Amino acid sequence: MENLNLFVKSIFIDNMIFAYFLGMCSYLAVSKNVKTAFGLGIAVTFVLAITLPVNYLLETYVLKAGALKWLGPEYAQLDLSFLSLIMFIAIIASMVQLVEMFVEKYSPSLYASLGIFLPLIAVNCAILGGSLFMQQRNFPSVGSATVYGIGSGIGWLLAIVCLAAIREKLSYSNIPAPLRGIGITFIITGLMGIAFMSFLGIKL
Amino acid sequence: MLSKKNKEILLGPLSKNNPVIVQILGICSALAVTAKLEPALVMAVSVTAVVAFANVIISLLRNTIPNSIRIIVQLVVVAALVIIVDQVLKAYMYQVSKQLSVFVGLIITNCILMGRLEAFALSHKPWESFLDGIGNGVGYGIILVIVAFFRELLGSGTLFGYQVIPQQMYDWGYQNNGLMILPPMALITVACIIWVHRSRNKDLQQ
């Protein structure tokens, strides 16, 4: 039940895009058509779902203050948390490499359409942000960390697919010249954010 | 020291080639930390420092980095610099560092960094790369400060935490616009900046 609550919360209320603006760069750049946006969303969800549990285990058993207790009493005072940034990014970079090889083998068309943005998932703020929020919130188990990862991934997917759908329709409308392209996209995202704020306070 | 070309490198990113509103890089942190002026300023200074030094380091190493692993090398250099910034902020400005929360760590994945390292530092000399880093950091900072200025002024009636809208205004019925503090208004403020900027620079319009 608690995990279900966390899941719903991470999709709608703590939405990566609308509440924290994470992963905006690729969100703005790849949202020109629904198909590509959906592919990138799936890839981000997948990477989040893998990296969060791995980083959670790393955090609990290696990096946190006193986490190395299982090695012996003399390691109990070690606090390696200042290394967490570099460890997290290393895990993420290698996982992204893995996903890239996987997608290249099984879906060459998706691979071609994602282009440069696939390796750039490594520097997508949403992925590292997920790990850092996980570190900040002290999840009780690896299960809830995974649920949080999948939930935030789906939230991101939802946001980018919605925006892509709106932008597809928008290409036929008459927008003031200075706002065309990126300006109007910002405004739409802002309005979608206001809409998503109505989910605030939902509790299962 | 500052030839015409170098001046171009330093000043270009301030307006014509601004990383945030023209190249659309580093949006995440630009929006998230701008509810108040103070964290926005600290963030701008941190990013400028990290971009400038990462640019110099990568530029010094550019002939020795094998092409296939350059992304990992860049990430490691940037991560090391960000850890230093993070620790300094925690030691000397604990309150601000709490407000910025994860966004200091997220400087690593700020697209401005990877963008500048890939596009500039890998092919230019250290001094030029340093200027480019400073220019882009300041260009990013300007947008942050403008957005934070309006959000803090209209949202809480303060600047840097000091009350600037006089009490008399409130007595006459003026209200702070609470919506400005909320995340969506950051996006709309940036959209307004883009609007103004593009209507002044016609060649950027699509």
Tab-separated table of C-alpha atoms in Angstrom:
chain	number	residue	atom	x	y	z
A	1	MET	CA	0.000	0.000	0.000
A	2	GLU	CA	2.781	2.344	0.928
A	3	ASN	CA	4.582	1.522	-2.289
A	4	LEU	CA	1.430	2.113	-4.317
A	5	ASN	CA	1.095	5.499	-2.696
A	6	LEU	CA	4.730	6.269	-3.504
A	7	PHE	CA	4.164	5.129	-7.094
A	8	VAL	CA	1.170	7.402	-7.673
A	9	LYS	CA	2.885	10.254	-5.898
A	10	SER	CA	6.048	10.007	-7.982
A	11	ILE	CA	4.044	10.000	-11.229
A	12	PHE	CA	1.646	12.855	-10.578
A	13	ILE	CA	2.687	14.999	-7.639
A	14	ASP	CA	6.475	14.812	-7.589
A	15	ASN	CA	6.539	14.719	-11.364
A	16	MET	CA	10.133	15.047	-12.582
A	17	ILE	CA	9.261	17.682	-15.173
A	18	PHE	CA	6.521	19.754	-13.603
A	19	ALA	CA	7.659	19.819	-9.987
A	20	TYR	CA	11.454	19.683	-10.307
A	21	PHE	CA	12.234	20.555	-13.960
A	22	LEU	CA	14.537	17.576	-14.314
A	23	GLY	CA	15.475	16.337	-17.756
A	24	MET	CA	14.231	19.500	-19.446
A	25	CYS	CA	16.904	19.600	-22.143
A	26	SER	CA	15.914	16.394	-23.885
A	27	TYR	CA	12.267	17.036	-22.968
A	28	LEU	CA	12.312	20.212	-25.025
A	29	ALA	CA	14.497	18.907	-27.816
A	30	VAL	CA	12.928	15.502	-28.545
A	31	SER	CA	9.255	16.419	-28.187
A	32	LYS	CA	8.574	17.203	-31.845
A	33	ASN	CA	6.703	13.984	-32.586
A	34	VAL	CA	4.943	11.449	-30.405
A	35	LYS	CA	6.724	8.337	-31.625
A	36	THR	CA	10.253	9.495	-30.845
A	37	ALA	CA	9.115	11.051	-27.589
A	38	PHE	CA	7.570	7.751	-26.522
A	39	GLY	CA	10.777	5.868	-27.366
A	40	LEU	CA	12.914	8.255	-25.337
A	41	GLY	CA	10.426	8.118	-22.472
A	42	ILE	CA	10.617	4.326	-22.391
A	43	ALA	CA	14.420	4.463	-22.438
A	44	VAL	CA	14.490	6.959	-19.554
A	45	THR	CA	12.028	4.863	-17.520
A	46	PHE	CA	14.105	1.774	-18.127
A	47	VAL	CA	17.367	3.440	-17.104
A	48	LEU	CA	15.737	4.934	-13.991
A	49	ALA	CA	14.292	1.544	-13.035
A	50	ILE	CA	17.737	-0.064	-13.252
A	51	THR	CA	19.947	2.638	-11.794
A	52	LEU	CA	17.854	3.480	-8.728
A	53	PRO	CA	18.043	0.043	-7.040
A	54	VAL	CA	21.735	-0.293	-7.931
A	55	ASN	CA	22.495	3.140	-6.524
A	56	TYR	CA	20.338	2.405	-3.488
A	57	LEU	CA	22.397	-0.701	-2.692
A	58	LEU	CA	25.606	1.246	-3.286
A	59	GLU	CA	24.411	4.021	-0.991
A	60	THR	CA	23.278	1.679	1.812
A	61	TYR	CA	26.179	-0.739	1.803
A	62	VAL	CA	29.131	1.397	0.729
A	63	LEU	CA	28.671	5.150	0.814
A	64	LYS	CA	26.493	6.124	3.784
A	65	ALA	CA	28.108	7.027	7.111
A	66	GLY	CA	28.770	3.723	8.875
A	67	ALA	CA	27.579	1.731	5.862
A	68	LEU	CA	30.771	-0.305	5.678
A	69	LYS	CA	30.062	-1.938	9.062
A	70	TRP	CA	29.609	-5.315	7.409
A	71	LEU	CA	33.329	-5.322	6.538
A	72	GLY	CA	34.307	-5.285	10.206
A	73	PRO	CA	34.103	-2.964	13.224
A	74	GLU	CA	37.137	-0.914	12.186
A	75	TYR	CA	35.273	0.334	9.096
A	76	ALA	CA	32.224	1.486	11.043
A	77	GLN	CA	33.232	5.164	11.268
A	78	LEU	CA	33.966	5.605	7.583
A	79	ASP	CA	31.776	8.114	5.781
A	80	LEU	CA	32.222	8.003	2.023
A	81	SER	CA	29.149	10.058	1.182
A	82	PHE	CA	31.242	12.772	-0.498
A	83	LEU	CA	32.010	10.190	-3.194
A	84	SER	CA	28.344	9.577	-3.954
A	85	LEU	CA	28.111	12.002	-6.883
A	86	ILE	CA	30.956	10.441	-8.797
A	87	MET	CA	29.863	6.862	-8.010
A	88	PHE	CA	26.271	7.530	-9.074
A	89	ILE	CA	27.298	9.098	-12.345
A	90	ALA	CA	29.671	6.198	-13.073
A	91	ILE	CA	26.876	3.660	-12.511
A	92	ILE	CA	24.506	5.694	-14.659
A	93	ALA	CA	27.001	6.090	-17.503
A	94	SER	CA	27.674	2.360	-17.651
A	95	MET	CA	23.960	1.481	-17.486
A	96	VAL	CA	23.226	3.861	-20.332
A	97	GLN	CA	25.947	2.212	-22.385
A	98	LEU	CA	24.185	-1.108	-21.732
A	99	VAL	CA	20.778	0.216	-22.775
A	100	GLU	CA	22.324	1.718	-25.894
A	101	MET	CA	23.772	-1.633	-26.969
A	102	PHE	CA	20.443	-3.305	-26.204
A	103	VAL	CA	18.370	-0.848	-28.233
A	104	GLU	CA	20.845	-0.942	-31.129
A	105	LYS	CA	20.487	-4.716	-31.354
A	106	TYR	CA	16.730	-5.095	-30.913
A	107	SER	CA	15.242	-1.920	-32.356
A	108	PRO	CA	17.489	-0.307	-34.969
A	109	SER	CA	14.717	2.051	-36.110
A	110	LEU	CA	14.267	3.473	-32.600
A	111	TYR	CA	18.051	3.659	-32.306
A	112	ALA	CA	18.261	5.689	-35.495
A	113	SER	CA	15.485	8.083	-34.501
A	114	LEU	CA	16.829	8.720	-30.994
A	115	GLY	CA	20.246	9.476	-32.450
A	116	ILE	CA	22.476	11.514	-30.191
A	117	PHE	CA	19.917	11.613	-27.386
A	118	LEU	CA	20.439	8.015	-26.365
A	119	PRO	CA	24.020	8.443	-25.103
A	120	LEU	CA	22.911	11.791	-23.681
A	121	ILE	CA	20.517	10.014	-21.305
A	122	ALA	CA	23.667	9.663	-19.207
A	123	VAL	CA	23.636	13.402	-18.700
A	124	ASN	CA	19.863	13.612	-18.397
A	125	CYS	CA	19.218	15.373	-15.106
A	126	ALA	CA	16.185	13.179	-14.429
A	127	ILE	CA	18.349	10.091	-13.999
A	128	LEU	CA	20.942	11.573	-11.652
A	129	GLY	CA	18.179	13.593	-9.981
A	130	GLY	CA	16.285	10.388	-9.219
A	131	SER	CA	19.337	8.943	-7.495
A	132	LEU	CA	19.981	12.132	-5.521
A	133	PHE	CA	16.360	12.372	-4.361
A	134	MET	CA	16.565	8.713	-3.377
A	135	GLN	CA	19.626	9.541	-1.266
A	136	GLN	CA	17.861	12.511	0.305
A	137	ARG	CA	14.637	10.705	1.178
A	138	ASN	CA	16.115	7.643	2.900
A	139	PHE	CA	13.823	5.010	1.423
A	140	PRO	CA	13.295	2.052	3.779
A	141	SER	CA	13.976	-0.720	1.268
A	142	VAL	CA	15.337	-1.426	-2.183
A	143	GLY	CA	11.746	-2.181	-3.236
A	144	SER	CA	10.486	1.325	-2.616
A	145	ALA	CA	13.548	2.771	-4.355
A	146	THR	CA	12.682	0.703	-7.439
A	147	VAL	CA	9.033	1.759	-7.278
A	148	TYR	CA	10.116	5.378	-7.022
A	149	GLY	CA	12.382	4.941	-10.056
A	150	ILE	CA	9.680	3.360	-12.206
A	151	GLY	CA	7.118	5.919	-11.069
A	152	SER	CA	9.264	8.941	-11.855
A	153	GLY	CA	10.174	7.405	-15.203
A	154	ILE	CA	6.510	6.962	-16.105
A	155	GLY	CA	5.800	10.511	-14.959
A	156	TRP	CA	8.524	11.777	-17.278
A	157	LEU	CA	7.192	9.611	-20.131
A	158	LEU	CA	3.688	10.961	-19.593
A	159	ALA	CA	4.897	14.551	-19.653
A	160	ILE	CA	6.984	14.225	-22.816
A	161	VAL	CA	4.300	12.304	-24.733
A	162	CYS	CA	1.641	14.893	-23.804
A	163	LEU	CA	3.893	17.745	-24.888
A	164	ALA	CA	4.771	16.004	-28.150
A	165	ALA	CA	1.095	15.464	-28.934
A	166	ILE	CA	0.310	19.115	-28.270
A	167	ARG	CA	3.258	20.275	-30.370
A	168	GLU	CA	2.160	18.118	-33.295
A	169	LYS	CA	-1.206	19.906	-33.314
A	170	LEU	CA	0.424	23.253	-32.684
A	171	SER	CA	2.389	23.231	-35.912
A	172	TYR	CA	-0.805	24.268	-37.722
A	173	SER	CA	-1.588	27.251	-35.535
A	174	ASN	CA	-0.722	30.891	-35.868
A	175	ILE	CA	1.683	31.877	-33.083
A	176	PRO	CA	3.381	35.298	-32.731
A	177	ALA	CA	6.743	35.033	-34.487
A	178	PRO	CA	9.031	35.624	-31.458
A	179	LEU	CA	7.243	32.904	-29.484
A	180	ARG	CA	7.364	30.309	-32.241
A	181	GLY	CA	9.317	27.166	-31.426
A	182	ILE	CA	10.788	27.221	-27.983
A	183	GLY	CA	8.875	30.101	-26.407
A	184	ILE	CA	5.439	28.586	-26.806
A	185	THR	CA	6.773	25.218	-25.644
A	186	PHE	CA	7.777	26.802	-22.343
A	187	ILE	CA	4.338	28.340	-21.901
A	188	ILE	CA	2.607	25.032	-22.667
A	189	THR	CA	4.809	23.248	-20.164
A	190	GLY	CA	3.956	25.884	-17.576
A	191	LEU	CA	0.238	25.451	-18.188
A	192	MET	CA	0.569	21.660	-18.034
A	193	GLY	CA	2.416	22.140	-14.747
A	194	ILE	CA	-0.485	24.161	-13.361
A	195	ALA	CA	-2.846	21.391	-14.487
A	196	PHE	CA	-0.702	18.771	-12.770
A	197	MET	CA	-0.788	20.807	-9.557
A	198	SER	CA	-4.411	19.796	-9.195
A	199	PHE	CA	-3.210	16.315	-8.253
A	200	LEU	CA	-1.670	17.794	-5.110
A	201	GLY	CA	-2.836	16.107	-1.944
A	202	ILE	CA	-3.901	12.800	-3.487
A	203	LYS	CA	-3.248	10.018	-1.009
A	204	LEU	CA	-4.129	6.364	-1.386
B	1	MET	CA	45.402	39.296	-23.767
B	2	LEU	CA	41.911	40.194	-24.976
B	3	SER	CA	42.054	40.243	-28.762
B	4	LYS	CA	38.929	40.919	-30.809
B	5	LYS	CA	38.266	37.215	-31.251
B	6	ASN	CA	38.591	36.533	-27.538
B	7	LYS	CA	36.229	39.370	-26.748
B	8	GLU	CA	33.722	37.740	-29.078
B	9	ILE	CA	34.166	34.429	-27.233
B	10	LEU	CA	33.652	36.117	-23.872
B	11	LEU	CA	30.728	38.380	-24.754
B	12	GLY	CA	28.904	36.305	-27.369
B	13	PRO	CA	27.143	34.041	-24.857
B	14	LEU	CA	25.739	37.004	-22.940
B	15	SER	CA	23.017	37.783	-25.458
B	16	LYS	CA	23.308	36.637	-29.098
B	17	ASN	CA	24.364	33.148	-28.195
B	18	ASN	CA	22.964	32.842	-24.681
B	19	PRO	CA	23.157	29.240	-23.433
B	20	VAL	CA	19.739	29.306	-21.753
B	21	ILE	CA	17.387	31.229	-24.010
B	22	VAL	CA	19.037	30.686	-27.394
B	23	GLN	CA	20.755	27.312	-27.187
B	24	ILE	CA	18.205	25.985	-24.642
B	25	LEU	CA	20.801	24.289	-22.467
B	26	GLY	CA	20.823	23.917	-18.699
B	27	ILE	CA	17.143	24.684	-18.315
B	28	CYS	CA	16.578	22.296	-15.407
B	29	SER	CA	18.546	24.188	-12.794
B	30	ALA	CA	17.784	27.577	-14.326
B	31	LEU	CA	14.140	27.026	-13.473
B	32	ALA	CA	14.360	25.126	-10.231
B	33	VAL	CA	16.550	27.377	-8.101
B	34	THR	CA	14.995	30.709	-9.074
B	35	ALA	CA	12.237	31.105	-6.502
B	36	LYS	CA	14.611	33.346	-4.488
B	37	LEU	CA	17.459	35.600	-5.575
B	38	GLU	CA	20.130	34.348	-3.182
B	39	PRO	CA	20.231	30.664	-4.200
B	40	ALA	CA	20.012	31.733	-7.843
B	41	LEU	CA	23.108	33.898	-7.473
B	42	VAL	CA	25.035	31.181	-5.638
B	43	MET	CA	24.046	28.683	-8.310
B	44	ALA	CA	25.173	31.055	-11.069
B	45	VAL	CA	28.583	31.540	-9.440
B	46	SER	CA	29.006	27.784	-8.875
B	47	VAL	CA	28.137	26.931	-12.467
B	48	THR	CA	30.451	29.647	-13.813
B	49	ALA	CA	33.338	28.315	-11.718
B	50	VAL	CA	32.715	24.713	-12.761
B	51	VAL	CA	32.325	25.500	-16.480
B	52	ALA	CA	35.439	27.678	-16.562
B	53	PHE	CA	37.717	25.195	-14.799
B	54	ALA	CA	36.284	22.121	-16.526
B	55	ASN	CA	36.876	23.878	-19.850
B	56	VAL	CA	40.502	24.589	-18.910
B	57	ILE	CA	41.181	21.055	-17.701
B	58	ILE	CA	39.600	19.385	-20.726
B	59	SER	CA	41.380	21.814	-23.019
B	60	LEU	CA	44.737	20.938	-21.437
B	61	LEU	CA	43.988	17.228	-21.798
B	62	ARG	CA	42.410	17.476	-25.238
B	63	ASN	CA	45.288	15.900	-27.141
B	64	THR	CA	45.646	12.956	-24.792
B	65	ILE	CA	41.991	11.901	-24.427
B	66	PRO	CA	41.056	9.015	-26.759
B	67	ASN	CA	37.958	9.950	-28.694
B	68	SER	CA	35.926	6.901	-27.703
B	69	ILE	CA	36.016	7.492	-23.956
B	70	ARG	CA	35.862	11.271	-23.927
B	71	ILE	CA	32.357	11.438	-22.398
B	72	ILE	CA	33.459	9.419	-19.379
B	73	VAL	CA	36.577	11.558	-18.959
B	74	GLN	CA	34.502	14.729	-19.140
B	75	LEU	CA	32.026	13.374	-16.606
B	76	VAL	CA	34.799	12.480	-14.172
B	77	VAL	CA	36.467	15.901	-14.451
B	78	VAL	CA	33.132	17.673	-13.982
B	79	ALA	CA	32.074	15.406	-11.118
B	80	ALA	CA	35.326	16.078	-9.280
B	81	LEU	CA	34.881	19.848	-9.638
B	82	VAL	CA	31.242	19.662	-8.541
B	83	ILE	CA	32.184	17.662	-5.447
B	84	ILE	CA	34.607	20.452	-4.509
B	85	VAL	CA	31.916	23.111	-5.019
B	86	ASP	CA	29.412	21.027	-3.057
B	87	GLN	CA	31.758	20.600	-0.106
B	88	VAL	CA	32.694	24.312	-0.095
B	89	LEU	CA	29.017	25.321	-0.092
B	90	LYS	CA	28.240	22.878	2.710
B	91	ALA	CA	31.111	24.268	4.775
B	92	TYR	CA	30.599	28.011	4.293
B	93	MET	CA	26.988	28.540	3.180
B	94	TYR	CA	25.051	25.732	4.802
B	95	GLN	CA	21.606	27.397	4.576
B	96	VAL	CA	21.897	28.105	0.857
B	97	SER	CA	23.270	24.654	0.224
B	98	LYS	CA	20.179	23.211	1.943
B	99	GLN	CA	17.918	25.307	-0.283
B	100	LEU	CA	19.712	24.226	-3.431
B	101	SER	CA	19.467	20.584	-2.240
B	102	VAL	CA	20.111	18.198	-5.126
B	103	PHE	CA	20.637	20.912	-7.680
B	104	VAL	CA	24.287	21.417	-6.758
B	105	GLY	CA	24.909	17.762	-7.575
B	106	LEU	CA	22.919	18.186	-10.749
B	107	ILE	CA	25.488	20.672	-12.085
B	108	ILE	CA	27.214	17.502	-13.315
B	109	THR	CA	24.393	16.826	-15.718
B	110	ASN	CA	23.889	20.458	-16.658
B	111	CYS	CA	23.825	20.399	-20.448
B	112	ILE	CA	25.806	23.662	-20.638
B	113	LEU	CA	28.851	21.835	-19.272
B	114	MET	CA	28.798	18.900	-21.655
B	115	GLY	CA	27.826	21.204	-24.489
B	116	ARG	CA	30.759	23.585	-23.959
B	117	LEU	CA	33.240	20.777	-23.337
B	118	GLU	CA	32.192	18.951	-26.504
B	119	ALA	CA	31.775	21.973	-28.733
B	120	PHE	CA	34.569	24.236	-27.529
B	121	ALA	CA	37.146	22.921	-25.084
B	122	LEU	CA	37.999	19.854	-27.181
B	123	SER	CA	39.194	22.031	-30.024
B	124	HIS	CA	40.578	25.223	-28.450
B	125	LYS	CA	43.479	26.420	-26.316
B	126	PRO	CA	43.143	26.708	-22.501
B	127	TRP	CA	42.923	30.517	-22.286
B	128	GLU	CA	40.187	30.744	-24.913
B	129	SER	CA	38.352	27.868	-23.261
B	130	PHE	CA	38.554	29.659	-19.925
B	131	LEU	CA	37.014	32.809	-21.450
B	132	ASP	CA	34.334	30.728	-23.138
B	133	GLY	CA	33.514	29.074	-19.818
B	134	ILE	CA	33.270	32.418	-18.018
B	135	GLY	CA	31.134	33.864	-20.820
B	136	ASN	CA	28.692	30.981	-20.814
B	137	GLY	CA	28.528	30.846	-17.036
B	138	VAL	CA	27.738	34.543	-16.855
B	139	GLY	CA	25.205	34.265	-19.685
B	140	TYR	CA	23.494	31.514	-17.719
B	141	GLY	CA	23.734	33.572	-14.530
B	142	ILE	CA	22.100	36.641	-16.079
B	143	ILE	CA	18.978	34.676	-16.992
B	144	LEU	CA	18.879	33.075	-13.540
B	145	VAL	CA	19.112	36.435	-11.814
B	146	ILE	CA	16.452	38.049	-14.035
B	147	VAL	CA	14.008	35.177	-13.441
B	148	ALA	CA	14.723	35.088	-9.706
B	149	PHE	CA	14.381	38.884	-9.452
B	150	PHE	CA	10.841	38.865	-10.833
B	151	ARG	CA	9.777	35.729	-8.995
B	152	GLU	CA	11.015	36.933	-5.626
B	153	LEU	CA	9.776	40.515	-6.085
B	154	LEU	CA	6.287	39.561	-7.230
B	155	GLY	CA	6.013	36.345	-5.242
B	156	SER	CA	7.193	37.405	-1.796
B	157	GLY	CA	7.783	41.151	-2.101
B	158	THR	CA	11.410	40.769	-1.061
B	159	LEU	CA	14.852	40.918	-2.688
B	160	PHE	CA	17.699	38.898	-1.130
B	161	GLY	CA	15.309	38.381	1.781
B	162	TYR	CA	14.878	42.129	2.478
B	163	GLN	CA	11.386	43.593	2.267
B	164	VAL	CA	11.285	46.022	-0.687
B	165	ILE	CA	7.560	46.485	-1.201
B	166	PRO	CA	6.576	48.919	1.573
B	167	GLN	CA	4.061	47.961	4.215
B	168	GLN	CA	1.832	50.817	3.048
B	169	MET	CA	1.154	48.999	-0.217
B	170	TYR	CA	-0.112	45.998	1.706
B	171	ASP	CA	-2.312	48.287	3.781
B	172	TRP	CA	-3.830	49.597	0.553
B	173	GLY	CA	-4.706	46.059	-0.407
B	174	TYR	CA	-1.685	44.895	-2.432
B	175	GLN	CA	-1.188	41.136	-2.305
B	176	ASN	CA	1.846	39.006	-3.027
B	177	ASN	CA	1.252	36.778	-6.025
B	178	GLY	CA	1.729	33.332	-4.505
B	179	LEU	CA	1.614	31.716	-7.934
B	180	MET	CA	5.018	33.201	-8.787
B	181	ILE	CA	6.676	31.000	-6.171
B	182	LEU	CA	5.255	27.820	-7.680
B	183	PRO	CA	7.235	25.905	-10.325
B	184	PRO	CA	5.039	26.538	-13.411
B	185	MET	CA	5.548	30.301	-13.254
B	186	ALA	CA	9.298	29.841	-13.698
B	187	LEU	CA	8.603	28.391	-17.133
B	188	ILE	CA	6.286	31.207	-18.064
B	189	THR	CA	8.783	33.833	-16.870
B	190	VAL	CA	11.480	32.287	-19.063
B	191	ALA	CA	9.027	32.211	-21.963
B	192	CYS	CA	8.479	35.966	-21.504
B	193	ILE	CA	12.249	36.560	-21.516
B	194	ILE	CA	12.536	34.548	-24.728
B	195	TRP	CA	9.682	36.544	-26.212
B	196	VAL	CA	11.319	39.891	-25.440
B	197	HIS	CA	14.744	38.675	-26.546
B	198	ARG	CA	13.521	37.262	-29.849
B	199	SER	CA	11.427	40.255	-30.736
B	200	ARG	CA	14.605	42.350	-30.361
B	201	ASN	CA	16.774	39.886	-32.303
B	202	LYS	CA	14.746	39.172	-35.431
B	203	ASP	CA	17.311	36.736	-36.850
B	204	LEU	CA	16.627	34.245	-34.051
B	205	GLN	CA	12.960	33.906	-34.934
B	206	GLN	CA	11.761	30.769	-36.639
